Amino acid sequence: MTEIIDGLIVLFVMAGALLTLISAIGVLRLPDVYTRSHAISKSTTLGMIFILMGTLFYFWLKHDHFNSRLLLAIVFLFLTSPVSAHLISRAAYYSGVRPWEGTVRDDLAERRERITKSAK
Amino acid sequence: MNELILRTVTAVVTFMIILFGIQLFFAGHYYPGGGFIAGLVTAGAIILLLLAFDIKTVRSMIPISYRTLIGIGLLFALGTGLGGLLFDVPFLTHAHGHVMLPLLGDVSLHTAVLFDLGVYLVVVGVTMTIIETIGEDE
């Protein structure tokens, strides 16, 4: 039984660390703000949640101590980190950061024109 | 500009932050935490409200003068210190004991919590005064 528990904890922590590494590579490799935001928000959120779940299981199953703060932190990260990525991407879009040149459609362009005109 | 997503998430998250602050405040005697960090966390929750809404809306949500809060906090800290003098012990001597409360039963209470409450109120008051005076620069 303890081997299964150890395996579970190792699996969670390693998967989380791997996902965080993948998102860091994504930030280096992807061409513009929006694709980078896509890589970093999803992948790091899941990576952090996996690491925190590994920690939760470690203290719960090995030390018999249920830490509800970690559960709260998981919910908090899950709620806030996509929203922060959304806000950063939106701020980048409305301050005129151009998407990558391979982009084929820009549904918000009309609205951005209107907003930049009203700002002037 | 449309801020629906930010405002909805703020409405959910602010309660979580304030509850975490209260938990930090009451856990301070036995675990990491206490008045200072709890005050900062609570002030952080109010600052998140200030980011999502404007300063007038937040003032109508939380109709507290933060300058008075500093005074009340200092009074709490001074009062727990002076309370020792009434019982012929040195200044800032704290007392503790078990009290039977009507709903909660046997509760162990310590006057250091009141001192901590003073610290909490002063930290919230100072942080919010700084942020608001910088924010409403006209």
Short mmCIF file of C-alpha atoms in Angstrom, two decimals:
data_model
loop_
_atom_site.label_atom_id
_atom_site.label_comp_id
_atom_site.label_asym_id
_atom_site.label_seq_id
_atom_site.Cartn_x
_atom_site.Cartn_y
_atom_site.Cartn_z
CA MET A 1 0.00 0.00 0.00
CA THR A 2 2.75 2.47 0.85
CA GLU A 3 4.39 1.79 -2.53
CA ILE A 4 1.15 2.71 -4.29
CA ILE A 5 0.94 5.91 -2.23
CA ASP A 6 4.58 6.75 -2.96
CA GLY A 7 4.01 6.10 -6.66
CA LEU A 8 0.94 8.31 -6.69
CA ILE A 9 2.77 11.19 -5.00
CA VAL A 10 5.81 10.87 -7.29
CA LEU A 11 3.52 10.73 -10.33
CA PHE A 12 1.70 13.90 -9.34
CA VAL A 13 4.82 15.91 -8.48
CA MET A 14 6.76 14.77 -11.55
CA ALA A 15 3.80 15.44 -13.88
CA GLY A 16 3.44 18.90 -12.39
CA ALA A 17 7.14 19.71 -12.74
CA LEU A 18 7.14 18.40 -16.33
CA LEU A 19 4.09 20.51 -17.27
CA THR A 20 5.72 23.62 -15.77
CA LEU A 21 8.91 22.91 -17.77
CA ILE A 22 6.83 22.48 -20.95
CA SER A 23 5.16 25.84 -20.39
CA ALA A 24 8.56 27.50 -19.84
CA ILE A 25 9.76 26.02 -23.15
CA GLY A 26 6.52 27.27 -24.72
CA VAL A 27 7.25 30.82 -23.59
CA LEU A 28 10.67 30.63 -25.24
CA ARG A 29 9.55 29.00 -28.49
CA LEU A 30 6.18 30.55 -29.35
CA PRO A 31 6.10 33.66 -31.56
CA ASP A 32 3.78 36.27 -29.95
CA VAL A 33 2.05 37.37 -26.73
CA TYR A 34 -1.18 35.49 -27.35
CA THR A 35 0.32 32.09 -28.07
CA ARG A 36 2.70 32.51 -25.15
CA SER A 37 -0.19 33.41 -22.88
CA HIS A 38 -1.99 30.30 -24.11
CA ALA A 39 1.02 28.13 -23.30
CA ILE A 40 1.81 29.60 -19.93
CA SER A 41 -1.68 29.98 -18.46
CA LYS A 42 -3.02 26.48 -19.10
CA SER A 43 0.12 24.47 -18.64
CA THR A 44 1.43 26.21 -15.52
CA THR A 45 -1.99 26.15 -13.87
CA LEU A 46 -2.30 22.41 -14.31
CA GLY A 47 1.35 21.90 -13.32
CA MET A 48 0.92 23.89 -10.11
CA ILE A 49 -2.31 22.05 -9.31
CA PHE A 50 -0.54 18.70 -9.78
CA ILE A 51 2.36 19.70 -7.53
CA LEU A 52 -0.03 20.96 -4.85
CA MET A 53 -2.08 17.76 -5.11
CA GLY A 54 1.09 15.73 -4.67
CA THR A 55 1.90 17.76 -1.56
CA LEU A 56 -1.66 17.34 -0.28
CA PHE A 57 -1.50 13.56 -0.71
CA TYR A 58 1.96 13.41 0.86
CA PHE A 59 0.87 15.10 4.08
CA TRP A 60 -2.55 13.41 4.07
CA LEU A 61 -1.52 9.81 3.40
CA LYS A 62 2.00 9.69 4.86
CA HIS A 63 1.66 12.02 7.85
CA ASP A 64 -2.09 11.75 8.45
CA HIS A 65 -2.50 15.52 8.35
CA PHE A 66 -5.18 16.91 6.04
CA ASN A 67 -4.13 20.41 5.01
CA SER A 68 -7.19 22.24 3.72
CA ARG A 69 -5.08 25.29 2.81
CA LEU A 70 -3.61 23.31 -0.07
CA LEU A 71 -7.12 22.48 -1.29
CA LEU A 72 -8.01 26.16 -1.07
CA ALA A 73 -4.82 27.05 -2.95
CA ILE A 74 -5.76 24.61 -5.74
CA VAL A 75 -9.22 26.17 -6.11
CA PHE A 76 -7.72 29.67 -5.92
CA LEU A 77 -5.13 28.98 -8.63
CA PHE A 78 -7.74 27.32 -10.81
CA LEU A 79 -9.96 30.41 -10.53
CA THR A 80 -7.42 33.20 -10.80
CA SER A 81 -4.60 32.21 -13.12
CA PRO A 82 -6.71 31.91 -16.34
CA VAL A 83 -8.35 35.23 -15.50
CA SER A 84 -4.97 36.93 -15.10
CA ALA A 85 -3.88 35.49 -18.46
CA HIS A 86 -7.12 36.83 -19.98
CA LEU A 87 -6.50 40.30 -18.53
CA ILE A 88 -2.87 40.41 -19.71
CA SER A 89 -3.82 39.27 -23.24
CA ARG A 90 -6.66 41.79 -23.40
CA ALA A 91 -4.42 44.60 -22.19
CA ALA A 92 -1.85 43.59 -24.83
CA TYR A 93 -4.52 43.51 -27.56
CA TYR A 94 -6.01 46.89 -26.75
CA SER A 95 -2.60 48.54 -26.39
CA GLY A 96 -1.91 47.52 -29.98
CA VAL A 97 0.34 44.44 -29.79
CA ARG A 98 0.13 42.82 -33.25
CA PRO A 99 -0.47 39.06 -33.42
CA TRP A 100 1.97 36.78 -35.25
CA GLU A 101 2.09 37.37 -39.04
CA GLY A 102 0.69 33.90 -39.76
CA THR A 103 -2.64 34.85 -38.14
CA VAL A 104 -5.56 34.54 -40.55
CA ARG A 105 -8.48 36.16 -38.74
CA ASP A 106 -9.00 38.87 -36.13
CA ASP A 107 -12.61 39.00 -35.00
CA LEU A 108 -12.04 41.81 -32.53
CA ALA A 109 -10.35 44.20 -34.99
CA GLU A 110 -13.52 46.22 -35.60
CA ARG A 111 -14.09 46.71 -31.89
CA ARG A 112 -10.49 47.70 -31.31
CA GLU A 113 -10.76 50.35 -34.05
CA ARG A 114 -13.83 51.77 -32.34
CA ILE A 115 -12.17 51.84 -28.92
CA THR A 116 -8.93 53.44 -30.12
CA LYS A 117 -10.98 56.08 -32.01
CA SER A 118 -13.07 56.91 -28.94
CA ALA A 119 -9.88 57.11 -26.87
CA LYS A 120 -8.55 59.81 -29.25
CA MET B 1 -14.47 48.94 -20.94
CA ASN B 2 -16.29 45.69 -20.18
CA GLU B 3 -14.88 44.13 -17.00
CA LEU B 4 -17.41 41.36 -16.43
CA ILE B 5 -14.89 38.52 -16.03
CA LEU B 6 -12.65 40.42 -13.60
CA ARG B 7 -15.60 41.57 -11.49
CA THR B 8 -17.22 38.13 -11.30
CA VAL B 9 -13.98 36.46 -10.24
CA THR B 10 -13.30 39.25 -7.74
CA ALA B 11 -16.69 38.67 -6.14
CA VAL B 12 -15.83 35.01 -5.56
CA VAL B 13 -12.17 35.39 -4.69
CA THR B 14 -12.50 38.28 -2.22
CA PHE B 15 -14.47 36.10 0.19
CA MET B 16 -11.81 33.39 -0.01
CA ILE B 17 -9.04 35.90 0.73
CA ILE B 18 -10.87 37.47 3.67
CA LEU B 19 -11.66 34.05 5.16
CA PHE B 20 -8.00 33.07 4.75
CA GLY B 21 -7.03 36.27 6.55
CA ILE B 22 -9.36 35.48 9.45
CA GLN B 23 -7.95 31.95 9.63
CA LEU B 24 -4.40 33.34 9.70
CA PHE B 25 -5.41 35.75 12.47
CA PHE B 26 -6.86 33.10 14.77
CA ALA B 27 -4.20 30.48 14.02
CA GLY B 28 -1.44 32.92 14.99
CA HIS B 29 -0.96 31.58 18.49
CA TYR B 30 -0.18 28.00 17.52
CA TYR B 31 0.79 28.14 13.82
CA PRO B 32 2.48 30.64 11.46
CA GLY B 33 0.24 33.67 11.11
CA GLY B 34 -0.96 36.41 13.40
CA GLY B 35 -2.19 39.98 13.29
CA PHE B 36 0.34 41.46 10.90
CA ILE B 37 0.04 38.97 8.03
CA ALA B 38 -3.74 38.68 8.52
CA GLY B 39 -4.05 42.46 8.27
CA LEU B 40 -1.99 42.52 5.09
CA VAL B 41 -4.08 39.71 3.54
CA THR B 42 -7.32 41.51 4.40
CA ALA B 43 -5.96 44.76 2.97
CA GLY B 44 -5.00 42.78 -0.14
CA ALA B 45 -8.60 41.64 -0.53
CA ILE B 46 -9.82 45.24 -0.32
CA ILE B 47 -7.15 46.30 -2.84
CA LEU B 48 -8.43 43.61 -5.21
CA LEU B 49 -11.89 45.20 -4.87
CA LEU B 50 -10.30 48.58 -5.64
CA LEU B 51 -8.73 47.12 -8.80
CA ALA B 52 -11.99 45.66 -10.04
CA PHE B 53 -14.29 48.54 -9.04
CA ASP B 54 -13.66 52.24 -8.57
CA ILE B 55 -12.84 53.93 -5.29
CA LYS B 56 -16.35 55.31 -4.66
CA THR B 57 -18.03 51.91 -5.07
CA VAL B 58 -15.59 50.28 -2.66
CA ARG B 59 -16.20 53.06 -0.14
CA SER B 60 -19.95 52.44 -0.31
CA MET B 61 -19.32 48.66 0.01
CA ILE B 62 -17.09 49.06 3.08
CA PRO B 63 -18.15 52.30 4.80
CA ILE B 64 -15.22 52.42 7.23
CA SER B 65 -12.85 55.32 7.80
CA TYR B 66 -9.44 53.67 7.82
CA ARG B 67 -7.91 56.48 9.87
CA THR B 68 -10.32 55.73 12.72
CA LEU B 69 -9.40 52.06 12.35
CA ILE B 70 -5.76 52.92 13.16
CA GLY B 71 -6.89 54.73 16.31
CA ILE B 72 -9.13 51.86 17.45
CA GLY B 73 -6.30 49.38 16.88
CA LEU B 74 -3.84 51.44 18.92
CA LEU B 75 -6.45 51.73 21.70
CA PHE B 76 -6.85 47.94 21.75
CA ALA B 77 -3.09 47.43 22.06
CA LEU B 78 -2.75 50.10 24.76
CA GLY B 79 -5.84 48.82 26.60
CA THR B 80 -4.55 45.24 26.87
CA GLY B 81 -1.26 46.64 28.17
CA LEU B 82 -2.93 48.85 30.77
CA GLY B 83 -5.30 46.05 31.81
CA GLY B 84 -2.38 44.34 33.53
CA LEU B 85 -1.86 47.36 35.79
CA LEU B 86 -5.36 46.92 37.30
CA PHE B 87 -4.30 43.52 38.70
CA ASP B 88 -1.03 44.80 40.18
CA VAL B 89 1.23 43.15 37.58
CA PRO B 90 3.67 44.85 35.16
CA PHE B 91 2.54 46.64 32.00
CA LEU B 92 1.67 44.29 29.07
CA THR B 93 1.32 41.20 31.31
CA HIS B 94 -1.19 38.92 29.62
CA ALA B 95 -3.74 36.63 31.23
CA HIS B 96 -5.39 33.49 29.92
CA GLY B 97 -7.96 31.02 31.09
CA HIS B 98 -10.86 28.78 30.18
CA VAL B 99 -14.25 30.44 29.83
CA MET B 100 -17.66 28.79 29.44
CA LEU B 101 -19.49 30.54 26.63
CA PRO B 102 -23.23 29.94 25.97
CA LEU B 103 -22.93 28.56 22.41
CA LEU B 104 -19.31 27.49 22.05
CA GLY B 105 -18.78 25.71 25.38
CA ASP B 106 -15.34 25.59 26.98
CA VAL B 107 -13.06 28.04 25.17
CA SER B 108 -9.50 28.91 26.15
CA LEU B 109 -9.07 32.65 25.77
CA HIS B 110 -5.93 34.75 25.96
CA THR B 111 -5.67 38.55 26.12
CA ALA B 112 -2.82 38.41 23.60
CA VAL B 113 -5.55 37.92 20.97
CA LEU B 114 -6.86 41.40 21.80
CA PHE B 115 -3.36 42.83 21.35
CA ASP B 116 -3.18 40.98 18.04
CA LEU B 117 -6.56 42.43 17.08
CA GLY B 118 -5.05 45.86 17.65
CA VAL B 119 -2.11 45.00 15.38
CA TYR B 120 -4.56 43.67 12.77
CA LEU B 121 -6.67 46.85 12.76
CA VAL B 122 -3.62 49.12 12.59
CA VAL B 123 -2.11 47.16 9.68
CA VAL B 124 -5.38 47.19 7.70
CA GLY B 125 -5.83 50.90 8.47
CA VAL B 126 -2.30 51.96 7.54
CA THR B 127 -2.19 49.91 4.32
CA MET B 128 -5.58 51.12 3.13
CA THR B 129 -4.80 54.74 4.05
CA ILE B 130 -1.58 54.62 2.01
CA ILE B 131 -3.28 53.00 -1.00
CA GLU B 132 -6.31 55.30 -0.94
CA THR B 133 -4.34 58.51 -0.55
CA ILE B 134 -2.12 57.52 -3.49
CA GLY B 135 -5.15 56.36 -5.50
CA GLU B 136 -7.37 59.43 -5.15
CA ASP B 137 -4.63 61.84 -6.26
CA GLU B 138 -6.47 64.71 -7.96
#
